[in-house]
PDB file of C-alpha atoms in Angstrom:
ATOM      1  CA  UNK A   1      41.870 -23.124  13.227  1.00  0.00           C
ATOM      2  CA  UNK A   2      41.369 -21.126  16.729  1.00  0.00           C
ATOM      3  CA  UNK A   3      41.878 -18.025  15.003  1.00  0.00           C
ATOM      4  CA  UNK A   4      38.601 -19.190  12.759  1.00  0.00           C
ATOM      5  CA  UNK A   5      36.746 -20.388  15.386  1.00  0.00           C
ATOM      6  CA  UNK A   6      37.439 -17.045  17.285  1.00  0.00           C
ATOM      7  CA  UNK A   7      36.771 -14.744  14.622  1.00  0.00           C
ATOM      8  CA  UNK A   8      33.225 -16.570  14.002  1.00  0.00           C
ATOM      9  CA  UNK A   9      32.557 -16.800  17.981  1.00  0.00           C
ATOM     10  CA  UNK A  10      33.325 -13.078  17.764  1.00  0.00           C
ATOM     11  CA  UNK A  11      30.804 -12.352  15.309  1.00  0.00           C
ATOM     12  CA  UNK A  12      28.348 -14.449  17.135  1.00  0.00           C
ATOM     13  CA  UNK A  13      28.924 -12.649  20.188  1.00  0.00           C
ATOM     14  CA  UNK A  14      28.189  -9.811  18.126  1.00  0.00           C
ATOM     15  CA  UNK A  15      25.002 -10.280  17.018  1.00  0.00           C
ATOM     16  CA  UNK A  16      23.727 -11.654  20.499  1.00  0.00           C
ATOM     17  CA  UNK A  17      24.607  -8.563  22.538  1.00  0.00           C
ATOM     18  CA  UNK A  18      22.740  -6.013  19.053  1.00  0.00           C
ATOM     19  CA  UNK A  19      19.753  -9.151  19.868  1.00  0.00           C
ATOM     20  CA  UNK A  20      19.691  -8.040  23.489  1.00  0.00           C
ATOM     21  CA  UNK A  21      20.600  -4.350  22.746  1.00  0.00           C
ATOM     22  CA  UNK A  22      17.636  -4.262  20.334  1.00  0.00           C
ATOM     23  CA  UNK A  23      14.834  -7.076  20.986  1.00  0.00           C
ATOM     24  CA  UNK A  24      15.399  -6.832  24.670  1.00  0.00           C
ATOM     25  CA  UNK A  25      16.403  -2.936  25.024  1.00  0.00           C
ATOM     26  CA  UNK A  26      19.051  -4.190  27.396  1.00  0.00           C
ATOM     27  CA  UNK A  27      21.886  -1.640  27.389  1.00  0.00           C
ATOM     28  CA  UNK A  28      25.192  -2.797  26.527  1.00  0.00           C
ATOM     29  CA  UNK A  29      28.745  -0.950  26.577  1.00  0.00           C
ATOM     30  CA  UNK A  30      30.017  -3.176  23.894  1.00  0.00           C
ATOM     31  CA  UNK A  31      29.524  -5.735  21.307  1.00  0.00           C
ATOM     32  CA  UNK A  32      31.075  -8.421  22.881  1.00  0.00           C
ATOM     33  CA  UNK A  33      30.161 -11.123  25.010  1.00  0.00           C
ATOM     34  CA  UNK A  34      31.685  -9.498  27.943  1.00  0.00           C
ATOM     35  CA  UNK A  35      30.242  -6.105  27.485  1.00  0.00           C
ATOM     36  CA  UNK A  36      27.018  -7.485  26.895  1.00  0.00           C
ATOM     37  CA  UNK A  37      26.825 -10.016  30.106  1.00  0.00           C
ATOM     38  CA  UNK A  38      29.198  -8.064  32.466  1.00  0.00           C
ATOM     39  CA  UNK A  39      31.930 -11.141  31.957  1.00  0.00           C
ATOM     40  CA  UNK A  40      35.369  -9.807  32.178  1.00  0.00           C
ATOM     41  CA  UNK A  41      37.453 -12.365  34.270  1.00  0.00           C
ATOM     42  CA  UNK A  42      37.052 -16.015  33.918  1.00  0.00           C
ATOM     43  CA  UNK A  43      38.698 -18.601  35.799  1.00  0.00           C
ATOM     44  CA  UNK A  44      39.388 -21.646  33.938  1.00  0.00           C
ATOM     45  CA  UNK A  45      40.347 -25.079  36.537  1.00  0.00           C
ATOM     46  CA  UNK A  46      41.338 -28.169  34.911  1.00  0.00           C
ATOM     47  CA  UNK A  47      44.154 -30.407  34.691  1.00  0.00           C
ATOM     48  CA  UNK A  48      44.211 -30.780  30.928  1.00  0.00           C
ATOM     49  CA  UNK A  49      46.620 -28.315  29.998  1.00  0.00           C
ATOM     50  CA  UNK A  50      44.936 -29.209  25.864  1.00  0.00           C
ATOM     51  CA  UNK A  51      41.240 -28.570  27.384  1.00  0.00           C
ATOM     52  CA  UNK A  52      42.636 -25.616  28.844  1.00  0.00           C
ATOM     53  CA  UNK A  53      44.033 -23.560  25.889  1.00  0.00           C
ATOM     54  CA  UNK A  54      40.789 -24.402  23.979  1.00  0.00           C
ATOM     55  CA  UNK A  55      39.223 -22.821  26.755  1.00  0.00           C
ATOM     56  CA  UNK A  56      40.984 -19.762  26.909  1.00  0.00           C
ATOM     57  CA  UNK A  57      41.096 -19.639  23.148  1.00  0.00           C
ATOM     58  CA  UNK A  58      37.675 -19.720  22.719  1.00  0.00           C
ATOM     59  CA  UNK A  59      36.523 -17.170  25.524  1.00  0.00           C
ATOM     60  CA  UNK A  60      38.953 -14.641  24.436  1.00  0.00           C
ATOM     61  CA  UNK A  61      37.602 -15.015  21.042  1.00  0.00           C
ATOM     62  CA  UNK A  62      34.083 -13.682  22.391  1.00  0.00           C
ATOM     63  CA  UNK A  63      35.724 -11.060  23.730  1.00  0.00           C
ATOM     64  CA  UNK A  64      36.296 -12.349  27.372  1.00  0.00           C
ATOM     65  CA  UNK A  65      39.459  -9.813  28.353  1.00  0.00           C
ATOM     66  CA  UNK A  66      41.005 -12.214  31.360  1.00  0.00           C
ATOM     67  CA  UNK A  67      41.066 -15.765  31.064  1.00  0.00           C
ATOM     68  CA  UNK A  68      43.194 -17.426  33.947  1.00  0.00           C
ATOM     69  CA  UNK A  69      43.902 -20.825  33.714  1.00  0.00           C
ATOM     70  CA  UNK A  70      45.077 -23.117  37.030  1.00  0.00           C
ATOM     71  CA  UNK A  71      45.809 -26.941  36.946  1.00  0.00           C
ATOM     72  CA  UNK A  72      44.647 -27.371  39.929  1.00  0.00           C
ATOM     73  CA  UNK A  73      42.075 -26.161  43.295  1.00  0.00           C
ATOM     74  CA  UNK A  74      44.842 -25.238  45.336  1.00  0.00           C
ATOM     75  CA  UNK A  75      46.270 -22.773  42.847  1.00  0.00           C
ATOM     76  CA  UNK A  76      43.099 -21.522  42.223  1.00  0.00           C
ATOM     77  CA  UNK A  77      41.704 -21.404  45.535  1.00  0.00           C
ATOM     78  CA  UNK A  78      44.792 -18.936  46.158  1.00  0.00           C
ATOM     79  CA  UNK A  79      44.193 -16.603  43.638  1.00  0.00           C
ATOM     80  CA  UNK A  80      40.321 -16.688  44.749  1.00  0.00           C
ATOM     81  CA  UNK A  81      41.491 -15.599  48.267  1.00  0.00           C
ATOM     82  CA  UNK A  82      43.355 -13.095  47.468  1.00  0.00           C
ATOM     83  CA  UNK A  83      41.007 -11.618  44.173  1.00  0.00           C
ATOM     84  CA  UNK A  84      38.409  -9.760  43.651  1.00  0.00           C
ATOM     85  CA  UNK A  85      35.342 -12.266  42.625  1.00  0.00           C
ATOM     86  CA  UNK A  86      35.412 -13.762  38.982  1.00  0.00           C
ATOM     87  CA  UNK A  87      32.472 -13.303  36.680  1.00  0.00           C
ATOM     88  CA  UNK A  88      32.622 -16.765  35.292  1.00  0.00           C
ATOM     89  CA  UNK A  89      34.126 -20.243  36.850  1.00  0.00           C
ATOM     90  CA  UNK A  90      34.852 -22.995  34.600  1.00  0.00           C
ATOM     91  CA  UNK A  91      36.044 -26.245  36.221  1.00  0.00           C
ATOM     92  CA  UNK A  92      36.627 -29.679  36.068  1.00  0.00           C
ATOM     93  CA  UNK A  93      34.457 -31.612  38.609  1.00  0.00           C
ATOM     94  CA  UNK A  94      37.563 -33.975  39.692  1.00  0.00           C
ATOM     95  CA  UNK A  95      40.502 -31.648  39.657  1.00  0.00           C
ATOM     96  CA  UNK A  96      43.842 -31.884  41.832  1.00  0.00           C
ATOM     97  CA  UNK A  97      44.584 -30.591  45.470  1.00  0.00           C
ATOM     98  CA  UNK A  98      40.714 -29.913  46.226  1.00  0.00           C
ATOM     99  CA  UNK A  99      37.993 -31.191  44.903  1.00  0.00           C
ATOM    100  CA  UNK A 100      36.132 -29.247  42.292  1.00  0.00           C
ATOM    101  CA  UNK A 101      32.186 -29.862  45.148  1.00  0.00           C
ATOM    102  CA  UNK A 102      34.873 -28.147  47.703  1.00  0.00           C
ATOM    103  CA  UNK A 103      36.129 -25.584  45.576  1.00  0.00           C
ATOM    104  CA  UNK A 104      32.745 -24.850  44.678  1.00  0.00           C
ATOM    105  CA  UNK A 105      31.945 -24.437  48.282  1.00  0.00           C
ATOM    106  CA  UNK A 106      34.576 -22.444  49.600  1.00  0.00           C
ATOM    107  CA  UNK A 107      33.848 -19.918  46.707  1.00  0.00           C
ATOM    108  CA  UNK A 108      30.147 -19.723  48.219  1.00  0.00           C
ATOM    109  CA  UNK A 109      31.388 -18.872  51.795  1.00  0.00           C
ATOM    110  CA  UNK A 110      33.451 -16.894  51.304  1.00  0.00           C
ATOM    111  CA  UNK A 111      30.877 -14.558  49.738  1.00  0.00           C
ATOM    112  CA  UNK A 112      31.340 -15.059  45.961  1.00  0.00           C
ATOM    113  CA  UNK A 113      27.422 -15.676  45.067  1.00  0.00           C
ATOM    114  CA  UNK A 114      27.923 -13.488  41.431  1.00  0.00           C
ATOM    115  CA  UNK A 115      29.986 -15.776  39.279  1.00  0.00           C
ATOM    116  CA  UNK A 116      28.279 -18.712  37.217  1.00  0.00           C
ATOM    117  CA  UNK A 117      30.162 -21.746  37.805  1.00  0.00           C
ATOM    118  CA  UNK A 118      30.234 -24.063  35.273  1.00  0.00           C
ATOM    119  CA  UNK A 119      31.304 -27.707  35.321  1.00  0.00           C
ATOM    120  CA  UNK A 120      33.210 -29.084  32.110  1.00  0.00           C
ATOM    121  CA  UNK A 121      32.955 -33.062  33.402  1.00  0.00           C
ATOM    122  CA  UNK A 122      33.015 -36.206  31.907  1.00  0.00           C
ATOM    123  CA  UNK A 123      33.020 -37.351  35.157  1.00  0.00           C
ATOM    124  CA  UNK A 124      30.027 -36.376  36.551  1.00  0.00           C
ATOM    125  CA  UNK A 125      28.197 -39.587  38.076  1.00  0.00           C
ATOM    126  CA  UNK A 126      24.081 -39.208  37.881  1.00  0.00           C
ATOM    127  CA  UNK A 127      23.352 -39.498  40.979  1.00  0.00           C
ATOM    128  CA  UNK A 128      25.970 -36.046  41.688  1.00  0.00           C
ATOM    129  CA  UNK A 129      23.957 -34.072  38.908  1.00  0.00           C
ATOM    130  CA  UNK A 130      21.328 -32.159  41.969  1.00  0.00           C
ATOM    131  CA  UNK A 131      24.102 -32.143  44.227  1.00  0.00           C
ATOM    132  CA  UNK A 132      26.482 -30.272  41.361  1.00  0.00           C
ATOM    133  CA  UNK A 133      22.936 -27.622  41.033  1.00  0.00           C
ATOM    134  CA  UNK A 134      22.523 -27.254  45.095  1.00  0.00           C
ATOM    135  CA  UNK A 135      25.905 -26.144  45.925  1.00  0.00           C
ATOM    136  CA  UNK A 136      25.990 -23.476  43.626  1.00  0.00           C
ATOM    137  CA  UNK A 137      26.878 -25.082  40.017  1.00  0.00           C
ATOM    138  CA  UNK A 138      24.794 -23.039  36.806  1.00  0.00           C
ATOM    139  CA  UNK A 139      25.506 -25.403  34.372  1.00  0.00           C
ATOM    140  CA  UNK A 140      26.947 -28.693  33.660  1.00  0.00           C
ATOM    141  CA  UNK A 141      28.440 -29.509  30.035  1.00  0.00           C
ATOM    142  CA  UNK A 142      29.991 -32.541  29.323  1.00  0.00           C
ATOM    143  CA  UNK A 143      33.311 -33.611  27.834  1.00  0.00           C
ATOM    144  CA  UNK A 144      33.989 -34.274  24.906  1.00  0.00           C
ATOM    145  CA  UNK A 145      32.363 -31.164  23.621  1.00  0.00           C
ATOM    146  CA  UNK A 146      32.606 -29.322  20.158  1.00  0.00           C
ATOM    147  CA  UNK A 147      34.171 -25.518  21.113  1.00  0.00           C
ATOM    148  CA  UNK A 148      31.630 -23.787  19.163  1.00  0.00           C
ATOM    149  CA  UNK A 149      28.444 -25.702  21.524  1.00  0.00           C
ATOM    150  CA  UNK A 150      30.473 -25.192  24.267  1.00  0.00           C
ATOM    151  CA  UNK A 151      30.972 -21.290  23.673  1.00  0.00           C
ATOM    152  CA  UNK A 152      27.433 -21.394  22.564  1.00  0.00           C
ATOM    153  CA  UNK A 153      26.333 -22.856  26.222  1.00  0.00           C
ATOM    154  CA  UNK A 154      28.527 -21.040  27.987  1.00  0.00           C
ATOM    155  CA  UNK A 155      26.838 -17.478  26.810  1.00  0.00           C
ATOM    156  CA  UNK A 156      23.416 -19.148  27.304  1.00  0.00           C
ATOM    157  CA  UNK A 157      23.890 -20.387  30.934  1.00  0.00           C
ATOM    158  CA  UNK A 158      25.962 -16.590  31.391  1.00  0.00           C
ATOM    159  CA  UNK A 159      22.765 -14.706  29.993  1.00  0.00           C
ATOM    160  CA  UNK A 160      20.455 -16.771  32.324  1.00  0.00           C
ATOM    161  CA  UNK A 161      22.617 -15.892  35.103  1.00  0.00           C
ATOM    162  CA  UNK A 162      22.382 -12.339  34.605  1.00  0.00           C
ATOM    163  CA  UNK A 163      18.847 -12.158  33.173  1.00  0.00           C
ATOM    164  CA  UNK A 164      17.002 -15.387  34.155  1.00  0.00           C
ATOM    165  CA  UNK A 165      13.796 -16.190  33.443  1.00  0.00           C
ATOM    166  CA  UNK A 166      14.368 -19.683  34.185  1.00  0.00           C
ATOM    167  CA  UNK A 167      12.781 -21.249  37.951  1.00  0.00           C
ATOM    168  CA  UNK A 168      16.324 -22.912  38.512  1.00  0.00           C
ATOM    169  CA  UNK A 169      18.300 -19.639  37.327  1.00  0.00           C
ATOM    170  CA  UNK A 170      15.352 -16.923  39.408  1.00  0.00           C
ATOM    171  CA  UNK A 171      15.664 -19.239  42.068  1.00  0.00           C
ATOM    172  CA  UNK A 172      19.469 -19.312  42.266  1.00  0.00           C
ATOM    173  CA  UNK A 173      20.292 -15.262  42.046  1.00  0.00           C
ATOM    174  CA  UNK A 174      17.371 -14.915  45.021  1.00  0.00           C
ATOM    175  CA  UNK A 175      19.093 -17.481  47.449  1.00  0.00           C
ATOM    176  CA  UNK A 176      22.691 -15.622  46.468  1.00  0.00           C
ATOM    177  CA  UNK A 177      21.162 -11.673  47.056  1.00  0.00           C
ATOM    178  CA  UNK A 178      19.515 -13.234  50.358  1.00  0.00           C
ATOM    179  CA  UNK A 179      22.838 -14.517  51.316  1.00  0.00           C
ATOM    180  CA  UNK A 180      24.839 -11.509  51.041  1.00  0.00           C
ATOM    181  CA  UNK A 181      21.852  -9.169  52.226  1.00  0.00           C
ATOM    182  CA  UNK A 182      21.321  -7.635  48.888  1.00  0.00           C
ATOM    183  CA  UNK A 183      17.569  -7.573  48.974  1.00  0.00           C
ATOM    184  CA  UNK A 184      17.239  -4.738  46.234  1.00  0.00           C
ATOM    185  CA  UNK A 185      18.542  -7.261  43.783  1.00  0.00           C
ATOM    186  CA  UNK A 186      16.611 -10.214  45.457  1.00  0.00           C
ATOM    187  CA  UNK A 187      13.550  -8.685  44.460  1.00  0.00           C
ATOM    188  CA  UNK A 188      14.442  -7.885  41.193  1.00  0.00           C
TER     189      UNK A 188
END
């Protein structure tokens, strides 16, 4: 069944990067998710070793070349030190050894303003929703979710990362380029 649903995610990929290649005259280097959105490492957090290999099942079947998966902040938070930044961060909110608000943080001081962070949550109280979007968070999906709306969401919050034309999304890569002291891309 992931071999279906990764073959048909693959396809889908496919005709979203010749959408943006054509409609949008966006270039692309290939016909995959990644080569269309830039999205070659992903870091996948979450204790649920089952969740997990869904997850990395499903973003290598859009073509997504490095999927690393950690069961917990601390393990991640080392490879994040010591790595060049990820394109895409999918966590748990509540995950072991630090907190998936601190892990959030420390990815935003030390510099990493680039990747979309996603949070894959069930656990995610209301009133935590605008605090999840000010420290840095793109998108939050909950659990449980079907893998094909997931993969579906993922490559729409990715694409309005990289090309926004949302206020939230606009609003978002400014305050990153102004951190870092890109202004070329703040203005763009």
């Amino acid at each position: 069944q992931a071999k279906y649903l990764g073959a048909g995610l693959a396809k889908g990929a496919k005709q979203l990067a010749d959408l943006i290649d054509g409609e949008l005259g966006l270039p692309t280097t290939e016909t995959t998710f990644a080569g269309a959105f830039g999205c070659s490492t992903c870091l996948v957090i979450d204790s649920d070793a089952t969740s997990n290999t869904a997850i990395k099942t499903a973003l290598e079947g859009i073509g997504v070349p490095n999927v690393i998966v950690f069961e917990d902040g601390e393990t991640a938070w080392n490879w994040v030190d010591t790595n060049p930044e990820p394109d895409l961060i999918i966590q748990e909110w509540k995950i072991p050894k630090i907190t998936g608000p601190a892990f959030i943080q420390r990815c935003r001081q030390k510099g990493y303003v680039k990747a979309t962070i996603v949070i894959l949550s069930s656990l995610v109280k209301e009133q935590d929703k605008n605090l999840l979007l000010e420290i840095g968070a793109a998108q939050l999906i909950e659990k449980p979710v079907d893998l094909s709306m997931f993969v579906a969401s993922i490559m729409a919050t990715v694409r309005q990362e990289r090309f926004p034309t949302s206020k939230r999304a606009l609003a978002r890569k400014i305050k990153a380029a102004l951190s870092i002291g890109d202004l070329p891309e703040a203005r763009t």
